[in-house]
Coordinates of C-alpha atoms in Angstrom, one line a residue:
X1232 CA -82.9 30.5 -6.9
X1233 CA -83.2 28.7 -10.2
X1234 CA -84.0 25.0 -10.6
X1235 CA -81.2 22.9 -9.1
X1236 CA -79.3 19.9 -10.1
X1237 CA -81.9 17.2 -9.6
X1238 CA -85.4 16.3 -10.5
X1239 CA -88.3 18.3 -9.4
X1240 CA -89.9 17.0 -6.2
X1241 CA -92.8 14.6 -6.8
X1242 CA -95.4 12.7 -4.8
X1243 CA -97.5 9.9 -6.2
X1244 CA -101.2 10.0 -5.8
X1245 CA -103.2 6.9 -4.8
X1246 CA -103.6 5.6 -8.3
X1247 CA -99.9 5.8 -9.1
X1248 CA -100.4 7.7 -12.3
X1249 CA -100.7 11.3 -11.2
X1250 CA -97.7 13.0 -9.8
X1251 CA -97.8 16.2 -7.8
X1252 CA -94.7 18.1 -8.6
X1253 CA -93.0 20.7 -6.4
X1254 CA -90.2 22.9 -7.7
X1255 CA -88.3 25.8 -6.3
X1256 CA -88.3 28.7 -8.8
X1257 CA -87.3 32.2 -7.8
X1258 CA -87.5 31.2 -4.1
X1259 CA -91.2 30.3 -4.4
X1260 CA -92.8 26.9 -4.0
X1261 CA -94.8 25.9 -7.1
X1262 CA -97.0 22.9 -7.7
X1263 CA -97.8 21.2 -10.9
X1264 CA -99.0 17.9 -12.2
X1265 CA -97.6 15.4 -14.6
X1266 CA -99.6 12.5 -15.9
X1267 CA -97.8 9.2 -16.4
X1268 CA -99.1 5.8 -17.4
X1269 CA -96.6 3.1 -16.6
X1270 CA -97.6 -0.3 -17.8
X1271 CA -95.7 -3.6 -17.7
X1272 CA -93.0 -2.4 -19.9
X1273 CA -92.4 0.6 -17.6
X1274 CA -92.4 -1.7 -14.6
X1275 CA -89.8 -3.9 -16.2
X1276 CA -87.7 -0.9 -17.2
X1277 CA -88.0 0.5 -13.7
X1278 CA -86.6 -2.8 -12.2
X1279 CA -83.8 -2.8 -14.7
X1280 CA -82.9 0.8 -14.0
X1281 CA -82.8 0.2 -10.3
X1282 CA -80.6 -2.8 -10.7
X1283 CA -78.3 -0.9 -13.0
X1284 CA -77.9 2.0 -10.5
X1285 CA -77.3 -0.6 -7.8
X1286 CA -74.5 -2.2 -9.8
X1287 CA -73.0 1.2 -10.6
X1288 CA -73.0 2.1 -6.9
X1289 CA -71.3 -1.1 -5.9
X1290 CA -68.5 -0.7 -8.6
X1291 CA -68.0 2.9 -7.6
X1292 CA -67.6 1.9 -4.0
X1293 CA -64.8 -0.7 -4.5
X1294 CA -62.1 1.9 -3.7
X1295 CA -63.6 2.2 -0.3
X1296 CA -62.6 -1.4 0.5
X1297 CA -59.0 -0.2 0.2
X1298 CA -59.4 2.4 3.0
X1299 CA -61.3 -0.1 5.2
X1300 CA -58.8 -2.9 4.6
X1301 CA -55.9 -0.6 5.5
X1302 CA -57.5 0.6 8.7
X1303 CA -58.3 -3.0 9.8
X1304 CA -55.1 -4.7 8.7
X1305 CA -52.8 -2.1 10.1
X1306 CA -54.1 -2.7 13.7
X1307 CA -52.5 -6.2 13.5
X1308 CA -49.7 -5.4 11.1
X1309 CA -48.2 -2.9 13.5
X1310 CA -47.5 -5.6 16.0
X1311 CA -45.3 -7.6 13.5
X1312 CA -43.8 -4.5 11.8
X1313 CA -42.6 -3.3 15.3
X1314 CA -41.0 -6.7 15.9
X1315 CA -39.5 -7.0 12.4
X1316 CA -38.3 -3.4 11.8
X1317 CA -37.8 -2.5 15.4
X1318 CA -39.7 0.8 15.1
X1319 CA -40.3 3.1 18.0
X1320 CA -43.7 4.1 19.5
X1321 CA -43.5 7.5 17.7
X1322 CA -42.8 5.8 14.4
X1323 CA -45.8 3.5 15.0
X1324 CA -48.0 6.6 15.4
X1325 CA -46.5 8.2 12.3
X1326 CA -47.0 5.0 10.3
X1327 CA -50.6 4.7 11.3
X1328 CA -51.6 8.3 11.1
X1329 CA -49.7 9.5 8.0
X1330 CA -52.1 7.8 5.7
X1331 CA -55.1 9.8 6.9
X1332 CA -53.1 13.1 6.8
X1333 CA -51.7 12.5 3.2
X1334 CA -55.1 11.3 2.0
X1335 CA -56.4 14.9 2.3
X1336 CA -54.0 15.7 -0.6
X1337 CA -55.7 13.1 -2.7
X1338 CA -59.2 14.4 -1.7
X1339 CA -58.3 18.0 -2.6
X1340 CA -56.8 16.9 -5.9
X1341 CA -59.8 14.6 -6.6
X1342 CA -62.2 17.5 -6.4
X1343 CA -60.5 19.3 -9.3
X1344 CA -59.8 16.1 -11.1
X1345 CA -63.4 14.9 -11.0
X1346 CA -64.5 18.2 -12.5
X1347 CA -61.8 18.1 -15.1
X1348 CA -61.8 14.5 -16.4
X1349 CA -65.0 13.2 -14.9
X1350 CA -66.1 11.1 -11.9
X1351 CA -65.5 7.7 -13.6
X1352 CA -61.9 8.2 -14.6
X1353 CA -61.0 9.8 -11.2
X1354 CA -62.1 6.4 -9.7
X1355 CA -59.6 4.7 -12.0
X1356 CA -56.8 7.1 -11.0
X1357 CA -57.5 6.3 -7.4
X1358 CA -57.1 2.6 -7.9
X1359 CA -53.8 2.9 -9.9
X1360 CA -52.2 5.2 -7.2
X1361 CA -53.2 2.8 -4.5
X1362 CA -51.8 -0.2 -6.3
X1363 CA -48.4 1.4 -6.6
X1364 CA -48.5 2.4 -2.9
X1365 CA -49.7 -1.1 -1.8
X1366 CA -47.0 -2.8 -3.8
X1367 CA -44.3 -0.5 -2.3
X1368 CA -45.5 -1.3 1.2
X1369 CA -45.6 -5.0 0.7
X1370 CA -41.9 -5.1 -0.5
X1371 CA -40.6 -2.4 1.8
X1372 CA -37.2 -3.3 3.4
X1373 CA -37.1 -0.3 5.8
X1374 CA -39.3 2.1 7.7
X1375 CA -38.5 4.9 5.1
X1376 CA -39.7 2.8 2.2
X1377 CA -42.7 1.7 4.1
X1378 CA -43.7 5.3 4.8
X1379 CA -43.2 6.1 1.1
X1380 CA -45.6 3.3 0.1
X1381 CA -48.1 4.4 2.7
X1382 CA -48.0 8.0 1.5
X1383 CA -48.8 6.9 -2.1
X1384 CA -51.6 4.6 -0.8
X1385 CA -53.0 7.5 1.2
X1386 CA -53.2 9.7 -1.9
X1387 CA -55.0 6.9 -3.8
X1388 CA -57.4 6.5 -0.9
X1389 CA -58.0 10.2 -0.7
X1390 CA -59.1 10.2 -4.4
X1391 CA -61.3 7.2 -3.9
X1392 CA -63.3 8.1 -0.8
X1393 CA -64.0 11.6 -2.2
X1394 CA -65.2 10.8 -5.7
X1395 CA -67.4 7.7 -4.9
X1396 CA -70.2 9.4 -3.0
X1397 CA -70.2 12.3 -5.4
X1398 CA -70.7 9.9 -8.3
X1399 CA -73.3 7.8 -6.6
X1400 CA -75.4 10.8 -5.5
X1401 CA -75.4 12.1 -9.0
X1402 CA -76.8 8.9 -10.6
X1403 CA -79.3 7.8 -7.8
X1404 CA -83.0 8.5 -7.6
X1405 CA -84.1 10.6 -4.5
X1406 CA -86.1 7.7 -3.0
X1407 CA -83.1 5.4 -2.7
X1408 CA -80.2 8.0 -2.8
X1409 CA -79.5 7.5 1.0
X1410 CA -79.1 3.8 0.7
X1411 CA -77.0 3.9 -2.5
X1412 CA -74.7 6.7 -1.2
X1413 CA -74.1 4.6 1.9
X1414 CA -72.5 1.9 -0.1
X1415 CA -68.9 3.3 0.2
X1416 CA -69.3 3.1 4.0
X1417 CA -70.5 -0.5 3.7
X1418 CA -67.3 -1.3 1.7
X1419 CA -65.1 0.5 4.2
X1420 CA -66.6 -1.7 7.0
X1421 CA -66.2 -4.8 4.8
X1422 CA -62.6 -3.8 4.2
X1423 CA -62.0 -3.4 8.0
X1424 CA -63.5 -6.9 8.6
X1425 CA -61.3 -8.4 5.9
X1426 CA -58.3 -6.6 7.3
X1427 CA -59.0 -8.1 10.8
X1428 CA -59.5 -11.6 9.2
X1429 CA -56.2 -11.2 7.3
X1430 CA -54.4 -10.3 10.5
X1431 CA -55.7 -13.5 12.2
X1432 CA -55.2 -15.7 9.1
X1433 CA -51.5 -14.8 8.6
X1434 CA -50.5 -14.2 12.2
X1435 CA -48.9 -17.7 12.3
X1436 CA -46.3 -16.8 9.7
X1437 CA -42.9 -15.4 10.5
X1438 CA -42.6 -11.8 11.6
X1439 CA -40.7 -10.9 8.4
X1440 CA -43.3 -12.4 6.1
X1441 CA -46.7 -12.0 7.8
X1442 CA -47.2 -8.2 7.7
X1443 CA -46.0 -8.1 4.0
X1444 CA -48.6 -10.6 3.0
X1445 CA -51.3 -8.8 5.1
X1446 CA -50.5 -5.5 3.3
X1447 CA -50.1 -7.2 -0.2
X1448 CA -53.6 -8.8 -0.1
X1449 CA -55.0 -5.2 0.1
X1450 CA -54.0 -4.7 -3.6
X1451 CA -56.5 -7.2 -4.9
X1452 CA -59.7 -5.1 -4.6
X1453 CA -58.3 -2.4 -6.7
X1454 CA -57.7 -4.8 -9.6
X1455 CA -61.5 -5.4 -9.9
X1456 CA -62.0 -1.6 -10.4
X1457 CA -60.5 -2.1 -13.9
X1458 CA -63.5 -4.3 -14.8
X1459 CA -65.8 -1.7 -13.3
X1460 CA -64.8 0.9 -15.8
X1461 CA -66.5 -1.3 -18.5
X1462 CA -69.8 -1.3 -16.6
X1463 CA -70.3 2.1 -15.0
X1464 CA -71.3 5.2 -17.1
X1465 CA -70.0 8.7 -16.5
X1466 CA -72.2 11.0 -14.3
X1467 CA -74.9 12.6 -16.4
X1468 CA -74.5 15.8 -14.5
X1469 CA -70.8 16.0 -15.3
X1470 CA -71.6 15.2 -19.0
X1471 CA -74.0 18.1 -19.1
X1472 CA -71.4 20.4 -17.6
X1473 CA -69.2 19.4 -20.5
X1474 CA -72.0 20.2 -23.0
X1475 CA -72.2 16.4 -23.9
X1476 CA -75.9 16.5 -23.7
X1477 CA -76.7 13.5 -25.9
X1478 CA -74.3 11.3 -23.8
X1479 CA -76.0 12.5 -20.7
X1480 CA -79.4 11.6 -22.2
X1481 CA -78.1 8.1 -23.0
X1482 CA -77.0 7.6 -19.4
X1483 CA -80.3 8.9 -18.0
X1484 CA -82.2 6.5 -20.3
X1485 CA -80.5 3.7 -18.4
X1486 CA -81.0 5.0 -14.9
X1487 CA -84.6 6.3 -15.2
X1488 CA -87.9 4.4 -15.4
X1489 CA -89.4 6.2 -18.4
X1490 CA -88.7 8.6 -21.2
X1491 CA -90.7 11.4 -19.6
X1492 CA -88.5 11.3 -16.5
X1493 CA -85.4 11.3 -18.7
X1494 CA -86.4 14.5 -20.4
X1495 CA -87.6 16.2 -17.2
X1496 CA -84.3 15.4 -15.3
X1497 CA -82.2 16.4 -18.3
X1498 CA -83.9 19.7 -18.5
X1499 CA -83.4 20.4 -14.8
X1500 CA -79.7 19.3 -15.0
X1501 CA -79.2 21.7 -17.9
X1502 CA -80.9 24.5 -16.0
X1503 CA -78.6 23.9 -13.0
X1504 CA -75.5 23.6 -15.2
X1505 CA -76.3 26.9 -17.0
X1506 CA -77.0 28.5 -13.6
X1507 CA -73.6 27.2 -12.5
X1508 CA -72.0 29.0 -15.4
X1509 CA -74.0 32.2 -15.0
X1510 CA -75.9 33.8 -12.2
X1511 CA -73.9 34.4 -9.1
X1512 CA -70.7 32.7 -10.2
X1513 CA -70.2 34.0 -13.7
X1514 CA -66.4 34.3 -13.5
X1515 CA -66.0 33.6 -9.9
X1516 CA -63.8 30.7 -8.9
X1517 CA -65.3 28.0 -6.7
X1518 CA -62.8 28.5 -3.9
X1519 CA -63.7 32.2 -3.8
X1520 CA -67.3 31.2 -3.1
X1521 CA -66.0 29.1 -0.2
X1522 CA -64.0 32.1 1.1
X1523 CA -66.9 34.4 0.8
X1524 CA -69.9 32.1 1.2
X1525 CA -73.6 33.2 1.0
X1526 CA -75.7 32.6 4.2
X1527 CA -77.1 29.4 2.6
X1528 CA -73.6 28.1 1.5
X1529 CA -72.2 28.9 5.0
X1530 CA -74.9 26.7 6.6
X1531 CA -74.1 24.0 4.1
X1532 CA -70.4 24.2 4.9
X1533 CA -71.0 24.1 8.6
X1534 CA -73.2 21.0 8.3
X1535 CA -71.1 19.2 5.7
X1536 CA -67.6 19.9 7.2
X1537 CA -68.9 19.6 10.8
X1538 CA -70.4 16.1 10.3
X1539 CA -67.2 15.0 8.6
X1540 CA -65.0 16.2 11.5
X1541 CA -67.3 14.8 14.3
X1542 CA -67.2 11.4 12.6
X1543 CA -63.5 11.2 13.3
X1544 CA -62.8 13.3 16.5
X1545 CA -65.1 11.0 18.4
X1546 CA -62.2 8.5 18.1
X1547 CA -63.5 5.8 15.8
X1548 CA -60.1 5.4 14.0
X1549 CA -58.3 5.1 17.4
X1550 CA -60.8 2.4 18.3
X1551 CA -60.3 0.5 15.1
X1552 CA -56.5 1.1 14.5
X1553 CA -55.6 0.4 18.1
X1554 CA -58.2 -2.1 19.2
X1555 CA -55.5 -4.6 20.1
X1556 CA -53.9 -1.9 22.4
X1557 CA -57.2 -1.1 24.0
X1558 CA -58.1 -4.8 24.5
X1559 CA -54.7 -5.6 25.9
X1560 CA -55.2 -2.8 28.5
X1561 CA -58.5 -4.4 29.3
X1562 CA -56.8 -7.7 30.1
X1563 CA -56.3 -9.7 26.9
X1564 CA -52.6 -10.5 26.6
X1565 CA -52.1 -13.2 23.9
X1566 CA -51.5 -11.8 20.3
X1567 CA -53.7 -14.5 18.8
X1568 CA -56.6 -13.8 21.2
X1569 CA -56.2 -10.0 20.6
X1570 CA -56.5 -10.5 16.8
X1571 CA -59.5 -12.9 17.3
X1572 CA -61.2 -10.2 19.4
X1573 CA -60.7 -7.6 16.8
X1574 CA -62.5 -9.8 14.3
X1575 CA -65.5 -9.6 16.6
X1576 CA -65.2 -5.8 16.6
X1577 CA -65.0 -5.8 12.7
X1578 CA -68.0 -8.1 12.5
X1579 CA -70.1 -5.8 14.7
X1580 CA -69.1 -2.8 12.6
X1581 CA -70.1 -4.6 9.4
X1582 CA -73.4 -6.0 10.5
X1583 CA -74.8 -2.7 11.8
X1584 CA -73.8 -0.8 8.6
X1585 CA -76.3 -3.2 6.9
X1586 CA -79.0 -2.2 9.4
X1587 CA -78.3 1.5 8.6
X1588 CA -78.7 0.9 4.9
X1589 CA -82.1 -0.7 5.4
X1590 CA -83.3 2.2 7.6
X1591 CA -81.7 5.4 6.2
X1592 CA -84.4 6.0 3.5
X1593 CA -87.2 4.9 5.8
X1594 CA -86.4 6.3 9.3
X1595 CA -84.4 9.2 8.0
X1596 CA -80.9 10.7 8.4
X1597 CA -81.5 12.7 11.6
X1598 CA -83.1 10.1 13.8
X1599 CA -80.3 7.6 13.0
X1600 CA -77.7 10.3 13.8
X1601 CA -79.3 10.9 17.2
X1602 CA -79.4 7.1 17.9
X1603 CA -75.8 6.9 16.7
X1604 CA -74.2 9.8 18.6
X1605 CA -76.1 9.1 21.9
X1606 CA -75.2 5.4 21.7
X1607 CA -71.5 6.2 21.0
X1608 CA -71.4 8.6 24.0
X1609 CA -72.7 5.9 26.3
X1610 CA -70.3 3.2 25.0
X1611 CA -67.3 5.5 25.1
X1612 CA -68.1 6.6 28.6
X1613 CA -68.6 3.0 29.7
X1614 CA -65.2 2.0 28.2
X1615 CA -63.6 4.9 30.0
X1616 CA -65.1 3.7 33.3
X1617 CA -64.1 0.1 32.7
X1618 CA -60.5 1.0 31.9
X1619 CA -60.1 3.6 34.7
X1620 CA -62.2 2.9 37.8
X1621 CA -64.0 -0.4 37.6
X1622 CA -60.8 -2.4 37.0
X1623 CA -59.7 -1.8 40.6
X1624 CA -63.0 -3.0 42.0
X1625 CA -64.2 -5.9 39.9
X1626 CA -62.6 -9.1 38.5
X1627 CA -60.3 -8.8 35.3
X1628 CA -62.7 -11.0 33.3
X1629 CA -65.6 -8.7 34.0
X1630 CA -63.5 -5.7 33.0
X1631 CA -62.5 -7.4 29.8
X1632 CA -66.1 -8.3 29.0
X1633 CA -67.3 -4.7 29.6
X1634 CA -64.5 -3.3 27.5
X1635 CA -65.0 -5.6 24.6
X1636 CA -68.8 -5.0 24.7
X1637 CA -68.2 -1.2 24.8
X1638 CA -65.8 -1.3 21.9
X1639 CA -68.2 -3.5 19.8
X1640 CA -71.1 -1.2 20.9
X1641 CA -69.2 1.9 19.9
X1642 CA -68.4 0.7 16.4
X1643 CA -72.0 -0.6 16.0
X1644 CA -73.6 2.7 16.9
X1645 CA -71.0 4.4 14.7
X1646 CA -72.1 2.2 11.8
X1647 CA -75.8 2.7 12.2
X1648 CA -75.6 6.5 11.9
X1649 CA -72.7 8.9 11.7
X1650 CA -70.5 6.4 9.8
X1651 CA -72.6 6.1 6.6
X1652 CA -74.7 9.3 7.0
X1653 CA -71.8 11.7 6.9
X1654 CA -71.0 10.6 3.3
X1655 CA -74.7 10.9 2.3
X1656 CA -75.1 14.3 3.8
X1657 CA -71.9 15.7 2.5
X1658 CA -72.7 14.6 -1.0
X1659 CA -76.3 15.7 -1.2
X1660 CA -76.4 19.1 0.4
X1661 CA -74.2 21.0 -2.0
X1662 CA -75.4 22.4 -5.4
X1663 CA -73.9 20.9 -8.6
X1664 CA -71.4 23.7 -9.3
X1665 CA -69.8 23.3 -5.9
X1666 CA -70.4 19.6 -5.1
X1667 CA -67.2 17.9 -6.0
X1668 CA -64.9 20.5 -4.4
X1669 CA -67.1 21.1 -1.4
X1670 CA -67.2 17.3 -0.7
X1671 CA -63.4 17.3 -1.1
X1672 CA -63.1 20.1 1.4
X1673 CA -65.2 18.1 3.9
X1674 CA -63.0 15.1 3.4
X1675 CA -60.0 17.3 4.2
X1676 CA -61.5 18.0 7.6
X1677 CA -62.3 14.3 8.0
X1678 CA -58.8 13.1 7.1
X1679 CA -57.0 15.8 9.2
X1680 CA -59.1 14.8 12.3
X1681 CA -58.5 11.1 11.6
X1682 CA -54.7 11.6 11.2
X1683 CA -54.5 13.7 14.4
X1684 CA -56.3 11.1 16.4
X1685 CA -54.4 8.2 15.0
X1686 CA -51.0 10.0 15.4
X1687 CA -51.6 11.1 19.0
X1688 CA -53.6 8.2 20.5
X1689 CA -50.6 6.3 22.0
X1690 CA -49.1 9.5 23.3
X1691 CA -52.4 10.5 24.9
X1692 CA -52.8 7.1 26.5
X1693 CA -49.3 7.4 27.9
X1694 CA -50.0 10.9 29.3
X1695 CA -53.6 10.4 30.7
X1696 CA -54.2 6.6 30.4
X1697 CA -56.4 4.7 27.9
X1698 CA -59.4 5.3 30.1
X1699 CA -58.8 9.0 30.3
X1700 CA -58.4 9.3 26.5
X1701 CA -61.8 7.6 26.0
X1702 CA -63.4 9.9 28.5
X1703 CA -62.4 12.8 26.3
X1704 CA -63.8 11.0 23.3
X1705 CA -67.1 10.5 25.1
X1706 CA -67.3 14.2 25.9
X1707 CA -66.7 15.1 22.2
X1708 CA -69.4 12.6 21.2
X1709 CA -71.8 14.3 23.6
X1710 CA -71.1 17.6 21.8
X1711 CA -71.9 15.9 18.5
X1712 CA -75.4 15.2 19.7
X1713 CA -75.9 18.9 20.1
X1714 CA -74.4 19.6 16.7
X1715 CA -76.8 17.2 15.0
X1716 CA -79.8 18.9 16.7
X1717 CA -78.7 22.4 15.8
X1718 CA -77.2 22.1 12.3
X1719 CA -78.5 19.0 10.5
X1720 CA -81.8 19.1 8.7
X1721 CA -83.7 16.0 7.6
X1722 CA -83.0 15.3 3.9
X1723 CA -84.7 11.9 3.6
X1724 CA -86.8 11.6 0.4
X1725 CA -86.1 15.1 -0.9
X1726 CA -84.6 16.0 -4.2
X1727 CA -81.3 17.8 -4.3
X1728 CA -83.2 20.9 -5.3
X1729 CA -85.4 20.6 -2.2
X1730 CA -82.4 20.2 0.0
X1731 CA -81.0 23.5 -1.4
X1732 CA -84.3 25.2 -0.5
X1733 CA -83.9 23.9 3.1
X1734 CA -80.6 25.7 3.5
X1735 CA -81.9 28.8 1.8
X1736 CA -84.7 28.9 4.4
X1737 CA -82.3 29.3 7.3
X1738 CA -82.8 27.3 10.5
X1739 CA -86.6 27.1 10.1
X1740 CA -86.1 23.6 8.8
X1741 CA -89.1 22.0 10.5
X1742 CA -91.7 24.2 8.9
X1743 CA -90.0 24.0 5.4
X1744 CA -89.7 20.2 5.7
X1745 CA -93.4 19.9 6.3
X1746 CA -94.1 22.1 3.3
X1747 CA -91.8 20.2 1.0
X1748 CA -92.7 16.7 2.1
X1749 CA -90.9 13.6 0.8
X1750 CA -90.7 11.8 -2.5
X1751 CA -92.3 8.4 -2.4

């Protein structure tokens, strides 16, 4: 295996000037030493570069607000749409779930588009498509027109949620890559909270007007993406793939702390890009590699696609989209109280994603995934008990309290682990030549699972009750704990090249992780 698509792995010595370098070359671990002497100018440049990457990560994540806002706002919108357009329960499920299903089209198209025209302009396309879809929904006069707008919005969201983490992982330094790549999930949670607040704020308007304003407000974040295009650069890795080396060097000068790092990273990216065009994939299409994967790629696909699917089949979108339905079953009957309670759910989800961002590069991916999946299993099982058995033995107020606590706990545990980490893992485990389309493939699994859950939740509740449905979700969540143990290695602090070496080494991750160490 040649040098990969990221910087060689380094560890600072005590004096901060010597760097012990580890690189995978020909499947062997090699050590070297680079001397650096970073003075005040280097320190100032380092601060500027980190701030610049921080700003780029924020702007690249703006599309994620659109997905979050749609998820949050639709939970309340559906109440008023049903009253205004008189849609059936099946139409409600289709309206809610079709966005997730159609977004897989956007994710698939985004993989090829991001490789063809670049990560930056794919972000722009995502915003434009969503604006058209959002406007169509806001002015829809019938269920059919509403569905058309929702399908367009779904394609735009599919583009946005795929390309943002790919872009961020390609411009971020290893030591903070986890935090920066989690930004899209922060913005999804912020969007959900804004959607809930919008529901509550406009619920006092007439049934004909309220849901249109709720949906129309969602167009606003995409407008700011136009300004982002003047700030964010193109991915240096994509530029090298296009033989635009000087442009890549210029970008690396802005996101690295010193010139020596720039040249080192550029050389490694070029090595990886040349390997992508030669070696095992000379004339082989990317999708043929997916159909006939090597053992290492197979392990990557199992981890990347598996974590994407488990994120959704544990029922998070059902919890968020249908939180008013769940809480109504728990005893809250007033529409205004239901929407106020959903704001509490959104607040819990948003607060704990911030906790995850602080811990992901310190505690690590795998410990947070264990905390997340175990916590979700407990909360989902508690919610199932409250809605199935306890409601017959204890007072309604206590049942309502347990259900609301369990729902808030479920979204909190989701946000502290599997919510943001699935994006991080999916974007960092694949090599450069496969990354965009492999991440797109993972998002297809994510969106299909999301759509199936959203489109079947009400029918499942009618067939086996709300409590029974959440018992199934708790069982699936328990299985996800086992999946994390068996298939997810720790990637904290490792360069993208080191992560490739982990998967090349099979399942003996623990030994290899100790040998590789972390970047400080």
